[in-house]
Coordinates of C-alpha atoms and ligand atoms in Angstrom, one line a residue:
X1 CA 48.7 45.6 -56.2
X2 CA 45.3 45.8 -57.3
X3 CA 44.4 42.5 -57.7
X4 CA 43.2 41.9 -54.1
X5 CA 41.3 45.1 -54.1
X6 CA 39.6 44.0 -57.1
X7 CA 39.0 40.2 -56.0
X8 CA 38.0 41.4 -52.6
X9 CA 35.4 44.2 -54.0
X10 CA 33.6 41.8 -56.2
X11 CA 33.4 38.8 -55.0
X12 CA 33.5 38.9 -50.8
X13 CA 32.7 42.5 -49.9
X14 CA 29.3 41.1 -48.4
X15 CA 30.6 38.2 -46.2
X16 CA 30.8 38.2 -42.8
X17 CA 33.6 40.1 -41.0
X18 CA 35.9 37.5 -39.6
X19 CA 35.8 35.8 -42.6
X20 CA 36.9 38.9 -45.0
X21 CA 40.1 38.9 -42.5
X22 CA 41.1 35.5 -44.0
X23 CA 40.5 36.1 -47.4
X24 CA 42.2 39.9 -47.6
X25 CA 45.3 38.2 -45.8
X26 CA 45.1 35.5 -48.3
X27 CA 45.0 37.6 -51.2
X28 CA 47.9 40.1 -49.8
X29 CA 50.3 37.2 -49.2
X30 CA 49.3 36.1 -52.8
X31 CA 50.3 39.7 -54.2
X32 CA 53.4 39.5 -52.4
X33 CA 54.1 36.6 -53.7
X34 CA 53.8 37.8 -57.0
X35 CA 55.8 40.8 -56.3
X36 CA 58.6 38.7 -55.6
X37 CA 57.8 35.9 -58.1
X38 CA 58.0 39.3 -61.1
X39 CA 60.5 41.8 -59.6
X40 CA 61.0 45.1 -61.5
X41 CA 64.7 44.6 -63.2
X42 CA 66.1 47.9 -64.1
X43 CA 68.4 48.0 -67.3
X44 CA 71.2 48.9 -65.0
X45 CA 71.1 45.1 -63.8
X46 CA 69.6 45.9 -60.4
X47 CA 66.0 44.3 -59.4
X48 CA 63.9 45.4 -56.6
X49 CA 60.2 44.6 -55.9
X50 CA 56.9 46.1 -54.3
X51 CA 56.9 43.3 -51.8
X52 CA 56.8 45.8 -48.9
X53 CA 53.7 47.9 -50.1
X54 CA 51.2 45.2 -49.3
X55 CA 53.1 44.1 -46.4
X56 CA 53.0 47.9 -44.8
X57 CA 49.3 48.6 -45.5
X58 CA 48.6 44.7 -43.8
X59 CA 50.8 46.4 -40.9
X60 CA 48.9 49.5 -40.6
X61 CA 45.3 48.7 -41.3
X62 CA 45.6 45.2 -39.5
X63 CA 48.5 45.5 -36.7
X64 CA 50.4 42.3 -35.6
X65 CA 47.8 39.9 -35.9
X66 CA 47.5 40.1 -39.6
X67 CA 50.6 40.9 -40.5
X68 CA 52.4 38.0 -38.8
X69 CA 50.8 35.0 -41.6
X70 CA 52.4 37.9 -44.5
X71 CA 55.8 37.4 -42.7
X72 CA 56.1 33.7 -42.3
X73 CA 54.6 33.7 -45.9
X74 CA 57.2 36.2 -47.5
X75 CA 60.2 34.4 -45.6
X76 CA 59.3 30.8 -46.3
X77 CA 58.5 31.6 -50.0
X78 CA 62.0 33.8 -49.5
X79 CA 63.9 31.3 -48.6
X80 CA 62.3 28.7 -50.9
X81 CA 64.0 30.5 -53.6
X82 CA 67.3 30.9 -52.3
X83 CA 70.1 33.3 -54.0
X84 CA 72.0 35.8 -52.5
X85 CA 70.9 38.5 -49.8
X86 CA 68.5 36.1 -48.2
X87 CA 69.6 36.4 -44.6
X88 CA 69.4 40.2 -45.3
X89 CA 66.1 40.1 -46.6
X90 CA 64.9 37.7 -43.2
X91 CA 66.4 40.5 -41.0
X92 CA 65.0 43.2 -42.8
X93 CA 61.3 41.8 -42.9
X94 CA 61.7 41.3 -39.4
X95 CA 62.5 44.8 -38.5
X96 CA 59.7 46.2 -40.2
X97 CA 57.3 43.6 -38.5
X98 CA 58.5 44.8 -35.1
X99 CA 58.4 48.5 -36.0
X100 CA 55.3 49.3 -38.6
X101 CA 52.4 47.6 -36.7
X102 CA 53.6 49.8 -33.7
X103 CA 51.9 52.6 -35.9
X104 CA 48.8 50.4 -36.5
X105 CA 46.7 52.0 -33.7
X106 CA 47.6 55.6 -33.9
X107 CA 47.2 55.1 -37.8
X108 CA 43.8 54.0 -37.2
X109 CA 42.7 57.2 -35.5
X110 CA 43.5 59.6 -38.5
X111 CA 41.5 60.9 -40.7
X112 CA 41.5 59.2 -44.6
X113 CA 44.1 62.1 -45.8
X114 CA 46.4 61.5 -42.7
X115 CA 46.7 58.0 -43.3
X116 CA 47.1 58.3 -47.1
X117 CA 50.5 60.6 -46.2
X118 CA 51.4 58.3 -43.7
X119 CA 51.3 55.1 -45.2
X120 CA 53.3 56.7 -48.2
X121 CA 55.8 58.1 -45.4
X122 CA 55.8 54.4 -44.4
X123 CA 57.1 53.0 -47.7
X124 CA 59.5 55.5 -48.5
X125 CA 61.4 55.3 -44.8
X126 CA 60.9 51.1 -45.3
X127 CA 62.6 51.4 -48.8
X128 CA 64.9 54.0 -47.9
X129 CA 66.4 51.8 -45.2
X130 CA 66.7 49.1 -47.3
X131 CA 68.4 51.1 -49.6
X132 CA 70.7 52.0 -47.2
X133 CA 71.5 48.2 -46.0
X134 CA 72.1 47.8 -49.6
X135 CA 74.7 50.6 -50.0
X136 CA 76.7 49.0 -46.8
X137 CA 76.7 45.6 -48.6
X138 CA 77.9 46.5 -52.4
X139 CA 80.1 49.2 -51.1
X140 CA 80.7 51.0 -54.8
X141 CA 78.3 53.7 -54.8
X142 CA 77.9 54.4 -58.4
X143 CA 75.6 55.9 -60.9
X144 CA 73.5 52.7 -61.2
X145 CA 73.4 52.4 -57.5
X146 CA 71.9 55.9 -57.7
X147 CA 69.4 54.9 -60.7
X148 CA 68.0 52.1 -58.3
X149 CA 67.6 54.4 -55.6
X150 CA 65.8 57.1 -57.7
X151 CA 63.5 54.1 -59.4
X152 CA 62.5 52.5 -56.2
X153 CA 61.7 55.1 -54.1
X154 CA 59.5 56.6 -56.5
X155 CA 57.7 53.9 -57.5
X156 CA 57.2 53.0 -54.0
X157 CA 55.8 56.4 -53.3
X158 CA 53.6 56.7 -55.9
X159 CA 52.4 52.6 -55.9
X160 CA 51.5 53.4 -52.3
X161 CA 49.7 56.5 -52.6
X162 CA 47.5 55.3 -55.4
X163 CA 46.7 52.2 -53.6
X164 CA 46.2 54.1 -50.3
X165 CA 43.5 56.7 -52.1
X166 CA 41.7 53.5 -53.7
X167 CA 41.2 51.8 -50.3
X168 CA 40.1 55.2 -48.8
X169 CA 37.9 56.0 -51.2
X170 CA 36.6 52.4 -51.0
X171 CA 36.2 52.6 -47.0
X172 CA 34.5 56.0 -47.3
X173 CA 32.0 54.1 -49.8
X174 CA 31.2 51.4 -47.6
X175 CA 30.7 54.0 -44.6
X176 CA 28.3 55.8 -46.5
X177 CA 26.2 52.8 -47.8
X178 CA 26.0 52.0 -43.9
X179 CA 24.7 55.1 -43.3
X180 CA 22.0 55.4 -46.1
X181 CA 21.1 51.5 -44.8
X182 CA 20.9 53.1 -41.3
X183 CA 18.8 55.8 -42.4
X184 CA 16.3 54.2 -44.6
X185 CA 16.0 51.7 -41.7
X186 CA 14.6 54.6 -39.6
X187 CA 12.3 55.4 -42.2
X188 CA 10.5 52.2 -42.4
X189 CA 10.6 52.1 -38.6
X190 CA 9.2 55.6 -37.7
X191 CA 6.3 55.4 -40.5
X192 CA 5.2 52.3 -39.0
X193 CA 5.4 53.5 -35.7
X194 CA 3.7 56.4 -36.1
X195 CA 0.5 55.0 -37.1
X196 CA 0.9 51.8 -34.9
X197 CA 1.6 54.0 -31.6
X198 CA -1.1 56.8 -32.6
X199 CA -3.6 54.3 -32.7
X200 CA -2.6 52.4 -29.6
X201 CA -2.5 55.5 -27.4
X202 CA -6.4 55.9 -27.0
X203 CA -7.6 52.5 -26.2
X204 CA -4.7 52.5 -23.5
X205 CA -5.5 55.6 -21.9
X206 CA -9.2 54.6 -21.7
X207 CA -8.3 51.2 -20.1
X208 CA -6.1 52.6 -18.1
X209 CA -8.7 55.2 -16.5
X210 CA -11.6 52.5 -15.7
X211 CA -9.0 50.4 -14.3
X212 CA -8.2 53.6 -12.0
X213 CA -12.0 54.0 -11.2
X214 CA -12.2 50.2 -10.8
X215 CA -9.7 50.5 -7.9
X216 CA -11.5 52.6 -5.8
X217 CA -14.5 50.5 -5.6
X218 CA -15.3 49.2 -1.8
X219 CA -16.0 45.7 -2.7
X220 CA -12.8 44.6 -4.0
X221 CA -10.7 41.8 -2.0
X222 CA -6.6 42.5 -1.5
X223 CA -6.5 39.6 -3.9
X224 CA -8.8 41.2 -6.6
X225 CA -6.6 44.8 -6.0
X226 CA -3.8 43.4 -6.7
X227 CA -4.3 42.3 -9.8
X228 CA -5.5 45.6 -10.9
X229 CA -2.7 47.4 -9.4
X230 CA -0.2 45.0 -11.9
X231 CA -2.4 45.7 -14.6
X232 CA -1.9 49.6 -14.2
X233 CA 1.9 48.6 -14.0
X234 CA 1.9 46.8 -17.1
X235 CA -0.2 49.8 -19.0
X236 CA 2.4 52.1 -17.9
X237 CA 4.8 50.0 -19.4
X238 CA 3.2 49.7 -22.7
X239 CA 2.6 53.7 -22.3
X240 CA 6.2 53.9 -21.5
X241 CA 7.5 51.9 -24.7
X242 CA 4.9 54.0 -26.7
X243 CA 6.0 57.3 -25.7
X244 CA 9.4 56.6 -26.8
X245 CA 8.0 55.2 -30.0
X246 CA 6.1 58.1 -30.6
X247 CA 9.0 60.5 -29.6
X248 CA 11.2 59.7 -32.9
X249 CA 7.7 59.1 -35.3
X250 CA 6.7 62.6 -35.0
X251 CA 7.4 64.5 -37.7
X252 CA 9.7 67.4 -36.9
X253 CA 8.2 70.7 -36.6
X254 CA 6.4 71.2 -33.4
X255 CA 8.9 72.3 -30.8
X256 CA 11.8 73.6 -33.1
X257 CA 13.9 76.0 -31.6
X258 CA 17.4 78.2 -32.9
X259 CA 19.8 77.8 -30.3
X260 CA 22.8 76.5 -28.2
X261 CA 21.6 73.3 -26.6
X262 CA 22.3 75.1 -23.2
X263 CA 18.7 75.0 -22.4
X264 CA 18.3 71.3 -23.5
X265 CA 21.5 70.4 -21.3
X266 CA 20.4 72.0 -17.9
X267 CA 17.2 70.4 -18.4
X268 CA 18.5 66.8 -19.4
X269 CA 21.1 67.1 -16.4
X270 CA 18.5 67.8 -14.0
X271 CA 16.4 64.9 -15.2
X272 CA 18.8 62.8 -15.0
X273 CA 20.7 63.9 -11.5
X274 CA 18.1 61.5 -9.7
X275 CA 18.9 58.5 -12.0
X276 CA 22.4 58.9 -11.6
X277 CA 22.4 59.2 -7.6
X278 CA 20.6 55.8 -7.4
X279 CA 23.1 54.0 -9.4
X280 CA 25.8 55.6 -7.4
X281 CA 27.4 57.4 -10.5
X282 CA 29.0 60.6 -10.5
X283 CA 27.8 63.2 -13.4
X284 CA 30.8 65.7 -14.7
X285 CA 29.5 68.3 -16.6
X286 CA 30.6 70.7 -19.3
X287 CA 29.2 73.2 -21.5
X288 CA 31.2 75.2 -23.8
X289 CA 29.4 76.2 -27.3
X290 CA 28.2 79.1 -28.6
X291 CA 27.4 77.5 -32.1
X292 CA 23.7 77.6 -32.8
X293 CA 21.4 75.5 -35.1
X294 CA 17.9 74.6 -35.6
X295 CA 16.9 71.2 -34.0
X296 CA 13.5 69.8 -32.7
X297 CA 14.1 70.7 -28.7
X298 CA 12.3 67.7 -27.3
X299 CA 13.7 65.3 -29.7
X300 CA 17.2 66.3 -28.8
X301 CA 16.4 66.4 -24.9
X302 CA 14.7 62.4 -25.6
X303 CA 17.9 61.4 -27.3
X304 CA 20.6 63.0 -24.6
X305 CA 18.6 61.4 -21.9
X306 CA 18.2 57.6 -23.6
X307 CA 22.5 58.4 -24.4
X308 CA 22.7 59.4 -20.6
X309 CA 20.6 56.5 -19.4
X310 CA 22.3 54.2 -20.9
X311 CA 25.8 55.5 -19.9
X312 CA 24.3 55.3 -16.4
X313 CA 23.0 51.4 -16.9
X314 CA 26.2 50.1 -18.3
X315 CA 27.8 51.3 -15.0
X316 CA 25.0 49.8 -12.8
X317 CA 26.4 47.8 -9.6
X318 CA 29.9 49.4 -10.3
X319 CA 31.7 51.3 -7.9
X320 CA 33.1 54.9 -8.5
X321 CA 31.6 54.7 -12.2
X322 CA 31.8 58.3 -14.0
X323 CA 29.4 59.6 -16.4
X324 CA 31.1 62.4 -18.2
X325 CA 28.9 65.0 -20.7
X326 CA 31.0 67.5 -22.5
X327 CA 29.3 69.9 -25.1
X328 CA 31.5 72.1 -26.9
X329 CA 32.3 73.7 -30.5
X330 CA 34.9 73.0 -32.8
X331 CA 35.2 74.3 -36.5
X332 CA 31.4 75.4 -36.8
X333 CA 30.4 72.0 -35.4
X334 CA 28.6 71.2 -32.2
X335 CA 30.5 68.6 -30.6
X336 CA 28.7 66.4 -27.6
X337 CA 30.7 63.8 -25.9
X338 CA 28.8 61.4 -23.4
X339 CA 31.5 59.2 -21.7
X340 CA 30.8 56.6 -19.5
X341 CA 33.1 53.8 -17.3
X342 CA 30.9 51.3 -17.9
X343 CA 31.1 47.7 -19.3
X344 CA 31.5 48.6 -22.6
X345 CA 30.7 46.9 -25.9
X346 CA 32.6 44.7 -28.6
X347 CA 32.9 45.5 -32.3
X348 CA 29.8 43.1 -32.9
X349 CA 27.8 44.6 -30.4
X350 CA 28.5 48.4 -31.7
X351 CA 27.5 47.3 -35.2
X352 CA 24.3 46.5 -33.6
X353 CA 23.4 49.7 -31.9
X354 CA 20.5 51.3 -33.3
X355 CA 18.9 48.6 -35.1
X356 CA 15.1 47.9 -33.6
X357 CA 14.4 45.9 -30.5
X358 CA 18.1 45.3 -29.8
X359 CA 18.6 45.1 -26.6
X360 CA 20.9 42.9 -23.8
X361 CA 18.7 44.1 -20.9
X362 CA 16.1 41.8 -19.5
X363 CA 13.9 45.4 -19.3
X364 CA 15.2 46.7 -22.3
X365 CA 13.3 47.9 -25.1
X366 CA 16.0 48.1 -27.8
X367 CA 14.8 51.7 -29.0
X368 CA 16.2 54.2 -27.1
X369 CA 19.4 54.2 -29.1
X370 CA 17.3 54.0 -32.5
X371 CA 15.8 57.2 -31.1
X372 CA 19.0 58.6 -30.6
X373 CA 20.3 57.9 -34.2
X374 CA 17.0 59.1 -35.7
X375 CA 17.1 62.7 -33.6
X376 CA 20.6 63.0 -34.4
X377 CA 20.2 62.0 -38.0
X378 CA 17.3 64.6 -38.2
X379 CA 19.7 67.5 -37.9
X380 CA 22.4 66.0 -40.1
X381 CA 24.7 64.8 -37.3
X382 CA 26.5 61.5 -36.8
X383 CA 26.8 59.6 -34.3
X384 CA 30.5 57.8 -33.3
X385 CA 30.9 55.3 -30.7
X386 CA 34.2 54.1 -29.1
X387 CA 34.2 50.9 -26.9
X388 CA 35.9 48.9 -25.2
X389 CA 34.8 45.9 -23.6
X390 CA 35.1 46.4 -19.6
X391 CA 36.6 49.5 -20.0
X392 CA 33.5 51.9 -20.9
X393 CA 31.8 53.5 -24.2
X394 CA 32.4 56.9 -25.7
X395 CA 29.6 59.0 -27.5
X396 CA 30.5 61.2 -30.1
X397 CA 28.3 63.5 -31.6
X398 CA 29.0 66.0 -34.2
X399 CA 26.2 68.4 -35.3
X400 CA 26.9 70.9 -38.6
X401 CA 25.9 74.1 -37.8
Ligands
ADP501 P1 17.8 49.6 -24.0 O1 18.6 50.7 -22.9 O2 16.4 49.6 -23.7 O3 18.2 48.2 -23.7 P2 18.8 51.2 -26.1 O4 18.9 51.2 -27.7 O5 19.1 52.6 -25.5 O6 17.9 50.2 -25.5 O7 20.4 50.5 -25.9 C1 20.6 49.2 -26.8 C2 21.5 48.3 -26.4 O8 22.9 49.0 -26.6 C3 21.6 48.2 -24.9 O9 21.0 46.8 -24.5 C4 23.1 47.8 -24.2 O10 23.5 46.5 -24.7 C5 23.7 48.7 -25.4 N1 24.3 49.9 -25.0 C6 24.1 51.4 -25.7 N2 24.7 51.8 -24.8 C7 25.6 51.5 -23.9 C8 26.5 52.2 -23.0 N3 26.8 53.0 -23.0 N4 27.6 51.2 -22.8 C9 27.5 49.6 -23.2 N5 26.3 49.3 -23.7 C10 25.5 50.1 -24.2
MG502 MG1 18.1 52.6 -23.1

């Protein structure tokens, strides 16, 4: 049982995702075959094995797509061995194949502890059903049979629980490492940005001022005026990029407040309304939060505006786009939910969010999300992203108080 976990951790954890999936399925298949080849033999003569433990884990985490190859391998190997109970095993595995992956979606949305419990329950139920079927076949329910029931059920529950605890711990470790990487990246970028953008601001302001003066000259031809307008526009753009940069590069201190986000929400709502109207997006807004925390008012405003803007931009050119913003509290956490019904993102695109300069827009700077992550990071909050291509995106921000 530990074999695929270990091999995967040691050799494959840094490979790209698509490749990982195949390796995992292969290793799980190998474990299953080992389980069948070396079953557990009780003194009473009964044998049983743990083949359904990896099978259920793959079904719950991976859904139909990943468990189907396992199902095929399991049955091909079982037919190859032959012997009694072949047909039963085939029917039983088919039932498990159909039922367990149904729970996969729900399972993936649970918190780790519930996942451990549910996987263990699934293993118990599966084995329970198997034993009920078996009892119908062998008919004589003597003491030996009940011994088998006892051993099979306890072994399945314990093994499943142990494996699940390990898996969930590994997943948590991965997550934490990603988070550390992300905040490391933010530190480097913002330090660099702070120095560069600060130095750039003055020359830009000076140039822009002189160009404006020049623009008032009476001797300019219309063509020359056009050039100056263009230069001013581009300077403005540069200025905008720099202010995006500076806002997250600035050390937190200037605008620190202790509040419940109400003022920021009102302000950002007013700022974003005209933009939403231009793009014919409806905005739904609700505010139900009494919890207060310390934060930099400007940065939180900027962060919210960036997220709203992205939501609206994701619904560009769509009929009846809706941006819902909901700020509430749950268990000493402030919860900010921003949902759009726009173009959505693939898993791959989600994983790129917040990397500097990642943008899919022609005019995009790829700094909006970076700034948002940085601002939320500074208040020790987390941003969760749920998105489906073509359906929309939900940003869920949790800020502890
Ligand atoms: P920019 O908006 O300048 O492109 P951001 O950092 O704000 O930069 O966003 C980076 C990229 O993330 C966007 O170009 C877009 O592809 C993607 N993105 C962000 N928010 C959303 C969203 N709500 N829906 C779909 N895609 C999004
Ligand atoms: Mg943006």
